[in-house]
Amino acid sequence: MTERNDERTPTAAADAVPDEELAQDEGPGMDHLPADDEKGPLRRCIASGTVGPKEGMIRFVIGPDGEVVPDLEERLPGRGLWVTADRDALAKAMGKSVFAKAARRAVKVPPDLAERLERLLERRCLHGLGLARRAGHVLAGYEKVREALKANQVGRAGPPPALLVEAADGSLDQRGKVTALAPSLPVIDLFVSSALAAALGRDHAVHAVVARGRLAVGLARDAARLRGLKGPQGQQDFDKGLGVGDSAGRPAM
């Protein structure tokens, strides 16, 4: 069976109200935000009411059939409904008519919306990793990654490393030896080695490093949103199923 595309394009009839107009309607507080929060585009989470940079949120729109649709590209027409990329925030948004009140209309919230969203973000992360590899911004392999971290550059005269990617089912001893070379570098450890290998076009992949640049920024954002949606319990269940734990002790995403 062909998997359903969850990011469907709504028609103009789907209550097309620009995000800017929604921001104007978001009530008091927009003019009294901390200076740090005013550096980039801000949105209000419909679940918590908190205002913050949209980089840490997920945009939804209402499709032509009245169903809530994730818009990870943030390009679909219609009023944007923003939810913090957090397991609890999404659960709250899915209950008690939160989406309907924010959309000002009756809506249908798929009961498996959280699972759909996780699958979409997983695909985006792996696709983003593949794009970075094809652009020459990724090195994979235990020795190559260690050399890149020691030299602080990805490839010959390449940019500095921005992210480490470690297979969740990889050897904890080897993972520790790699991450110890760059203890402050963010680590993405959300995928098993077979998924990483497929994304990187290899037979086997446990360790990879992504160079600084636009592709790394996008991958980091998607990975952080995915980790937020999995939540502490979701990640613990994932690790338990693999028989591994987070022994890295570094920023994870």
GROMACS .gro file of N, CA and C in nm, residues 120-244:
model
  375
  120LEU      N    1   0.743   1.183   0.950
  120LEU     CA    2   0.782   1.289   0.857
  120LEU      C    3   0.916   1.350   0.894
  121LEU      N    4   0.936   1.375   1.023
  121LEU     CA    5   1.062   1.434   1.066
  121LEU      C    6   1.178   1.336   1.051
  122GLU      N    7   1.152   1.208   1.075
  122GLU     CA    8   1.256   1.108   1.055
  122GLU      C    9   1.301   1.107   0.909
  123ARG      N   10   1.204   1.109   0.818
  123ARG     CA   11   1.238   1.110   0.675
  123ARG      C   12   1.313   1.237   0.638
  124ARG      N   13   1.272   1.351   0.695
  124ARG     CA   14   1.341   1.478   0.665
  124ARG      C   15   1.485   1.474   0.713
  125CYS      N   16   1.506   1.421   0.832
  125CYS     CA   17   1.643   1.413   0.884
  125CYS      C   18   1.731   1.327   0.796
  126LEU      N   19   1.683   1.209   0.761
  126LEU     CA   20   1.764   1.118   0.680
  126LEU      C   21   1.784   1.173   0.539
  127HIS      N   22   1.681   1.239   0.486
  127HIS     CA   23   1.695   1.301   0.354
  127HIS      C   24   1.796   1.415   0.360
  128GLY      N   25   1.789   1.494   0.468
  128GLY     CA   26   1.884   1.604   0.484
  128GLY      C   27   2.026   1.554   0.497
  129LEU      N   28   2.044   1.442   0.566
  129LEU     CA   29   2.177   1.383   0.578
  129LEU      C   30   2.227   1.337   0.441
  130GLY      N   31   2.138   1.280   0.362
  130GLY     CA   32   2.175   1.237   0.227
  130GLY      C   33   2.213   1.355   0.139
  131LEU      N   34   2.140   1.464   0.149
  131LEU     CA   35   2.172   1.584   0.072
  131LEU      C   36   2.310   1.637   0.109
  132ALA      N   37   2.337   1.640   0.240
  132ALA     CA   38   2.468   1.687   0.285
  132ALA      C   39   2.579   1.597   0.235
  133ARG      N   40   2.554   1.467   0.231
  133ARG     CA   41   2.656   1.374   0.179
  133ARG      C   42   2.682   1.399   0.032
  134ARG      N   43   2.575   1.419  -0.046
  134ARG     CA   44   2.592   1.442  -0.189
  134ARG      C   45   2.660   1.576  -0.217
  135ALA      N   46   2.645   1.670  -0.125
  135ALA     CA   47   2.710   1.800  -0.141
  135ALA      C   48   2.855   1.798  -0.094
  136GLY      N   49   2.900   1.683  -0.044
  136GLY     CA   50   3.038   1.672   0.004
  136GLY      C   51   3.059   1.730   0.142
  137HIS      N   52   2.951   1.742   0.218
  137HIS     CA   53   2.959   1.801   0.351
  137HIS      C   54   2.957   1.697   0.462
  138VAL      N   55   2.969   1.570   0.427
  138VAL     CA   56   2.964   1.463   0.527
  138VAL      C   57   3.081   1.367   0.506
  139LEU      N   58   3.142   1.329   0.617
  139LEU     CA   59   3.239   1.220   0.617
  139LEU      C   60   3.185   1.110   0.707
  140ALA      N   61   3.199   0.986   0.665
  140ALA     CA   62   3.151   0.873   0.745
  140ALA      C   63   3.263   0.773   0.764
  141GLY      N   64   3.254   0.697   0.871
  141GLY     CA   65   3.356   0.599   0.903
  141GLY      C   66   3.432   0.640   1.028
  142TYR      N   67   3.465   0.542   1.109
  142TYR     CA   68   3.529   0.567   1.239
  142TYR      C   69   3.657   0.650   1.226
  143GLU      N   70   3.749   0.606   1.143
  143GLU     CA   71   3.878   0.676   1.132
  143GLU      C   72   3.864   0.813   1.066
  144LYS      N   73   3.782   0.821   0.960
  144LYS     CA   74   3.765   0.949   0.892
  144LYS      C   75   3.702   1.054   0.983
  145VAL      N   76   3.605   1.010   1.063
  145VAL     CA   77   3.540   1.105   1.153
  145VAL      C   78   3.638   1.151   1.260
  146ARG      N   79   3.715   1.058   1.315
  146ARG     CA   80   3.813   1.096   1.416
  146ARG      C   81   3.917   1.194   1.359
  147GLU      N   82   3.960   1.170   1.237
  147GLU     CA   83   4.057   1.260   1.174
  147GLU      C   84   3.998   1.398   1.153
  148ALA      N   85   3.872   1.404   1.111
  148ALA     CA   86   3.806   1.532   1.089
  148ALA      C   87   3.792   1.611   1.218
  149LEU      N   88   3.761   1.541   1.326
  149LEU     CA   89   3.746   1.608   1.455
  149LEU      C   90   3.881   1.659   1.507
  150LYS      N   91   3.984   1.579   1.487
  150LYS     CA   92   4.117   1.622   1.532
  150LYS      C   93   4.166   1.742   1.453
  151ALA      N   94   4.138   1.743   1.322
  151ALA     CA   95   4.184   1.852   1.236
  151ALA      C   96   4.089   1.971   1.238
  152ASN      N   97   3.970   1.950   1.295
  152ASN     CA   98   3.866   2.054   1.299
  152ASN      C   99   3.828   2.101   1.159
  153GLN      N  100   3.822   2.008   1.065
  153GLN     CA  101   3.774   2.038   0.931
  153GLN      C  102   3.724   1.911   0.865
  154VAL      N  103   3.622   1.926   0.784
  154VAL     CA  104   3.562   1.813   0.714
  154VAL      C  105   3.615   1.813   0.571
  155GLY      N  106   3.702   1.721   0.539
  155GLY     CA  107   3.766   1.716   0.409
  155GLY      C  108   3.887   1.807   0.404
  156ARG      N  109   3.958   1.802   0.293
  156ARG     CA  110   4.078   1.884   0.277
  156ARG      C  111   4.041   2.032   0.271
  157ALA      N  112   4.091   2.108   0.364
  157ALA     CA  113   4.064   2.252   0.370
  157ALA      C  114   3.914   2.279   0.375
  158GLY      N  115   3.839   2.183   0.428
  158GLY     CA  116   3.694   2.199   0.436
  158GLY      C  117   3.652   2.279   0.559
  159PRO      N  118   3.523   2.306   0.571
  159PRO     CA  119   3.472   2.381   0.686
  159PRO      C  120   3.481   2.299   0.814
  160PRO      N  121   3.470   2.364   0.930
  160PRO     CA  122   3.473   2.291   1.057
  160PRO      C  123   3.351   2.202   1.074
  161PRO      N  124   3.362   2.101   1.159
  161PRO     CA  125   3.245   2.016   1.187
  161PRO      C  126   3.137   2.095   1.259
  162ALA      N  127   3.012   2.062   1.228
  162ALA     CA  128   2.898   2.125   1.295
  162ALA      C  129   2.818   2.025   1.377
  163LEU      N  130   2.812   1.900   1.330
  163LEU     CA  131   2.731   1.798   1.395
  163LEU      C  132   2.801   1.663   1.389
  164LEU      N  133   2.779   1.583   1.492
  164LEU     CA  134   2.818   1.443   1.489
  164LEU      C  135   2.692   1.360   1.474
  165VAL      N  136   2.698   1.256   1.395
  165VAL     CA  137   2.586   1.162   1.381
  165VAL      C  138   2.636   1.026   1.424
  166GLU      N  139   2.570   0.968   1.525
  166GLU     CA  140   2.611   0.840   1.581
  166GLU      C  141   2.492   0.744   1.578
  167ALA      N  142   2.514   0.623   1.529
  167ALA     CA  143   2.408   0.524   1.526
  167ALA      C  144   2.368   0.485   1.668
  168ALA      N  145   2.238   0.480   1.692
  168ALA     CA  146   2.188   0.449   1.826
  168ALA      C  147   2.226   0.308   1.869
  169ASP      N  148   2.247   0.219   1.773
  169ASP     CA  149   2.283   0.081   1.806
  169ASP      C  150   2.431   0.054   1.786
  170GLY      N  151   2.512   0.159   1.775
  170GLY     CA  152   2.655   0.141   1.759
  170GLY      C  153   2.724   0.108   1.890
  171SER      N  154   2.847   0.068   1.880
  171SER     CA  155   2.926   0.034   1.998
  171SER      C  156   2.942   0.156   2.088
  172LEU      N  157   2.904   0.142   2.214
  172LEU     CA  158   2.916   0.254   2.307
  172LEU      C  159   3.062   0.291   2.330
  173ASP      N  160   3.149   0.193   2.326
  173ASP     CA  161   3.292   0.221   2.344
  173ASP      C  162   3.345   0.306   2.229
  174GLN      N  163   3.313   0.268   2.106
  174GLN     CA  164   3.359   0.346   1.991
  174GLN      C  165   3.292   0.483   1.987
  175ARG      N  166   3.165   0.488   2.018
  175ARG     CA  167   3.096   0.617   2.020
  175ARG      C  168   3.161   0.711   2.121
  176GLY      N  169   3.197   0.656   2.235
  176GLY     CA  170   3.261   0.738   2.337
  176GLY      C  171   3.396   0.791   2.292
  177LYS      N  172   3.473   0.709   2.219
  177LYS     CA  173   3.604   0.753   2.171
  177LYS      C  174   3.590   0.863   2.066
  178VAL      N  175   3.484   0.857   1.986
  178VAL     CA  176   3.462   0.960   1.885
  178VAL      C  177   3.415   1.090   1.950
  179THR      N  178   3.314   1.081   2.031
  179THR     CA  179   3.256   1.203   2.088
  179THR      C  180   3.350   1.270   2.188
  180ALA      N  181   3.443   1.196   2.245
  180ALA     CA  182   3.539   1.256   2.338
  180ALA      C  183   3.631   1.355   2.268
  181LEU      N  184   3.643   1.343   2.136
  181LEU     CA  185   3.729   1.434   2.060
  181LEU      C  186   3.664   1.570   2.038
  182ALA      N  187   3.534   1.578   2.056
  182ALA     CA  188   3.462   1.705   2.039
  182ALA      C  189   3.346   1.708   2.138
  183PRO      N  190   3.376   1.723   2.267
  183PRO     CA  191   3.273   1.711   2.371
  183PRO      C  192   3.161   1.814   2.364
  184SER      N  193   3.185   1.925   2.296
  184SER     CA  194   3.080   2.028   2.289
  184SER      C  195   3.000   2.023   2.159
  185LEU      N  196   3.035   1.932   2.069
  185LEU     CA  197   2.967   1.924   1.941
  185LEU      C  198   2.832   1.852   1.957
  186PRO      N  199   2.724   1.910   1.905
  186PRO     CA  200   2.593   1.843   1.914
  186PRO      C  201   2.596   1.706   1.846
  187VAL      N  202   2.522   1.613   1.905
  187VAL     CA  203   2.520   1.476   1.854
  187VAL      C  204   2.378   1.436   1.817
  188ILE      N  205   2.362   1.381   1.699
  188ILE     CA  206   2.234   1.322   1.656
  188ILE      C  207   2.249   1.172   1.668
  189ASP      N  208   2.173   1.113   1.761
  189ASP     CA  209   2.181   0.968   1.781
  189ASP      C  210   2.042   0.907   1.783
  190LEU      N  211   1.960   0.947   1.686
  190LEU     CA  212   1.820   0.906   1.681
  190LEU      C  213   1.793   0.789   1.588
  191PHE      N  214   1.895   0.744   1.513
  191PHE     CA  215   1.871   0.644   1.410
  191PHE      C  216   1.966   0.526   1.423
  192VAL      N  217   1.917   0.410   1.383
  192VAL     CA  218   2.001   0.291   1.385
  192VAL      C  219   2.095   0.292   1.266
  193SER      N  220   2.197   0.207   1.271
  193SER     CA  221   2.302   0.208   1.169
  193SER      C  222   2.249   0.177   1.029
  194SER      N  223   2.149   0.089   1.018
  194SER     CA  224   2.096   0.055   0.885
  194SER      C  225   2.030   0.176   0.820
  195ALA      N  226   1.961   0.259   0.899
  195ALA     CA  227   1.898   0.380   0.845
  195ALA      C  228   2.003   0.481   0.802
  196LEU      N  229   2.108   0.496   0.883
  196LEU     CA  230   2.216   0.588   0.846
  196LEU      C  231   2.286   0.541   0.719
  197ALA      N  232   2.310   0.410   0.709
  197ALA     CA  233   2.378   0.356   0.592
  197ALA      C  234   2.298   0.383   0.465
  198ALA      N  235   2.166   0.366   0.472
  198ALA     CA  236   2.082   0.391   0.356
  198ALA      C  237   2.087   0.537   0.316
  199ALA      N  238   2.086   0.627   0.415
  199ALA     CA  239   2.090   0.770   0.386
  199ALA      C  240   2.223   0.813   0.327
  200LEU      N  241   2.330   0.746   0.369
  200LEU     CA  242   2.464   0.784   0.326
  200LEU      C  243   2.515   0.702   0.207
  201GLY      N  244   2.432   0.613   0.157
  201GLY     CA  245   2.472   0.532   0.042
  201GLY      C  246   2.586   0.437   0.073
  202ARG      N  247   2.585   0.380   0.194
  202ARG     CA  248   2.692   0.289   0.235
  202ARG      C  249   2.631   0.155   0.277
  203ASP      N  250   2.715   0.054   0.285
  203ASP     CA  251   2.670  -0.076   0.335
  203ASP      C  252   2.658  -0.074   0.487
  204HIS      N  253   2.737   0.010   0.551
  204HIS     CA  254   2.736   0.014   0.697
  204HIS      C  255   2.775   0.155   0.740
  205ALA      N  256   2.710   0.207   0.843
  205ALA     CA  257   2.742   0.342   0.891
  205ALA      C  258   2.707   0.352   1.038
  206VAL      N  259   2.803   0.393   1.117
  206VAL     CA  260   2.782   0.415   1.261
  206VAL      C  261   2.820   0.558   1.300
  207HIS      N  262   2.928   0.609   1.240
  207HIS     CA  263   2.978   0.741   1.275
  207HIS      C  264   2.981   0.830   1.151
  208ALA      N  265   2.938   0.955   1.167
  208ALA     CA  266   2.946   1.052   1.058
  208ALA      C  267   2.961   1.191   1.117
  209VAL      N  268   3.021   1.279   1.040
  209VAL     CA  269   3.036   1.418   1.083
  209VAL      C  270   2.987   1.506   0.969
  210VAL      N  271   2.911   1.612   1.006
  210VAL     CA  272   2.852   1.703   0.908
  210VAL      C  273   2.921   1.838   0.920
  211ALA      N  274   2.963   1.893   0.807
  211ALA     CA  275   3.034   2.020   0.806
  211ALA      C  276   2.940   2.138   0.832
  212ARG      N  277   2.997   2.245   0.881
  212ARG     CA  278   2.920   2.367   0.906
  212ARG      C  279   2.864   2.421   0.775
  213GLY      N  280   2.739   2.470   0.780
  213GLY     CA  281   2.676   2.526   0.661
  213GLY      C  282   2.526   2.518   0.669
  214ARG      N  283   2.460   2.562   0.563
  214ARG     CA  284   2.314   2.568   0.561
  214ARG      C  285   2.250   2.431   0.581
  215LEU      N  286   2.306   2.327   0.519
  215LEU     CA  287   2.248   2.193   0.531
  215LEU      C  288   2.257   2.142   0.674
  216ALA      N  289   2.367   2.174   0.741
  216ALA     CA  290   2.382   2.133   0.881
  216ALA      C  291   2.281   2.204   0.969
  217VAL      N  292   2.254   2.331   0.940
  217VAL     CA  293   2.157   2.407   1.019
  217VAL      C  294   2.018   2.344   1.007
  218GLY      N  295   1.978   2.310   0.884
  218GLY     CA  296   1.848   2.247   0.864
  218GLY      C  297   1.838   2.111   0.930
  219LEU      N  298   1.943   2.032   0.919
  219LEU     CA  299   1.944   1.900   0.982
  219LEU      C  300   1.937   1.912   1.133
  220ALA      N  301   2.010   2.007   1.189
  220ALA     CA  302   2.009   2.026   1.333
  220ALA      C  303   1.871   2.064   1.383
  221ARG      N  304   1.802   2.151   1.309
  221ARG     CA  305   1.669   2.192   1.350
  221ARG      C  306   1.572   2.075   1.347
  222ASP      N  307   1.573   1.999   1.236
  222ASP     CA  308   1.481   1.886   1.225
  222ASP      C  309   1.509   1.781   1.332
  223ALA      N  310   1.637   1.756   1.360
  223ALA     CA  311   1.672   1.657   1.462
  223ALA      C  312   1.628   1.702   1.600
  224ALA      N  313   1.643   1.832   1.628
  224ALA     CA  314   1.601   1.883   1.758
  224ALA      C  315   1.449   1.874   1.774
  225ARG      N  316   1.376   1.904   1.666
  225ARG     CA  317   1.231   1.893   1.673
  225ARG      C  318   1.187   1.747   1.691
  226LEU      N  319   1.256   1.657   1.621
  226LEU     CA  320   1.222   1.515   1.634
  226LEU      C  321   1.248   1.467   1.776
  227ARG      N  322   1.362   1.504   1.833
  227ARG     CA  323   1.391   1.462   1.970
  227ARG      C  324   1.288   1.519   2.067
  228GLY      N  325   1.246   1.643   2.045
  228GLY     CA  326   1.146   1.703   2.132
  228GLY      C  327   1.013   1.628   2.126
  229LEU      N  328   0.975   1.583   2.007
  229LEU     CA  329   0.850   1.509   1.993
  229LEU      C  330   0.859   1.370   2.053
  230LYS      N  331   0.976   1.309   2.044
  230LYS     CA  332   0.992   1.178   2.108
  230LYS      C  333   0.981   1.191   2.258
  231GLY      N  334   1.032   1.301   2.313
  231GLY     CA  335   1.026   1.324   2.457
  231GLY      C  336   1.116   1.230   2.533
  232PRO      N  337   1.139   1.259   2.661
  232PRO     CA  338   1.228   1.173   2.742
  232PRO      C  339   1.183   1.028   2.745
  233GLN      N  340   1.052   1.005   2.763
  233GLN     CA  341   1.004   0.868   2.772
  233GLN      C  342   1.014   0.798   2.637
  234GLY      N  343   0.982   0.871   2.530
  234GLY     CA  344   0.991   0.812   2.397
  234GLY      C  345   1.133   0.772   2.364
  235GLN      N  346   1.230   0.857   2.399
  235GLN     CA  347   1.369   0.823   2.373
  235GLN      C  348   1.415   0.708   2.461
  236GLN      N  349   1.369   0.703   2.587
  236GLN     CA  350   1.406   0.593   2.676
  236GLN      C  351   1.354   0.461   2.622
  237ASP      N  352   1.229   0.463   2.572
  237ASP     CA  353   1.172   0.341   2.515
  237ASP      C  354   1.250   0.297   2.391
  238PHE      N  355   1.290   0.395   2.309
  238PHE     CA  356   1.368   0.366   2.188
  238PHE      C  357   1.501   0.302   2.227
  239ASP      N  358   1.570   0.363   2.324
  239ASP     CA  359   1.699   0.311   2.367
  239ASP      C  360   1.685   0.173   2.431
  240LYS      N  361   1.580   0.155   2.510
  240LYS     CA  362   1.559   0.027   2.577
  240LYS      C  363   1.539  -0.084   2.476
  241GLY      N  364   1.465  -0.053   2.369
  241GLY     CA  365   1.440  -0.153   2.266
  241GLY      C  366   1.567  -0.193   2.194
  242LEU      N  367   1.664  -0.100   2.188
  242LEU     CA  368   1.790  -0.129   2.121
  242LEU      C  369   1.894  -0.187   2.216
  243GLY      N  370   1.868  -0.175   2.347
  243GLY     CA  371   1.964  -0.221   2.443
  243GLY      C  372   2.080  -0.127   2.462
  244VAL      N  373   2.058   0.003   2.433
  244VAL     CA  374   2.163   0.102   2.448
  244VAL      C  375   2.112   0.215   2.536
   0.00000   0.00000   0.00000
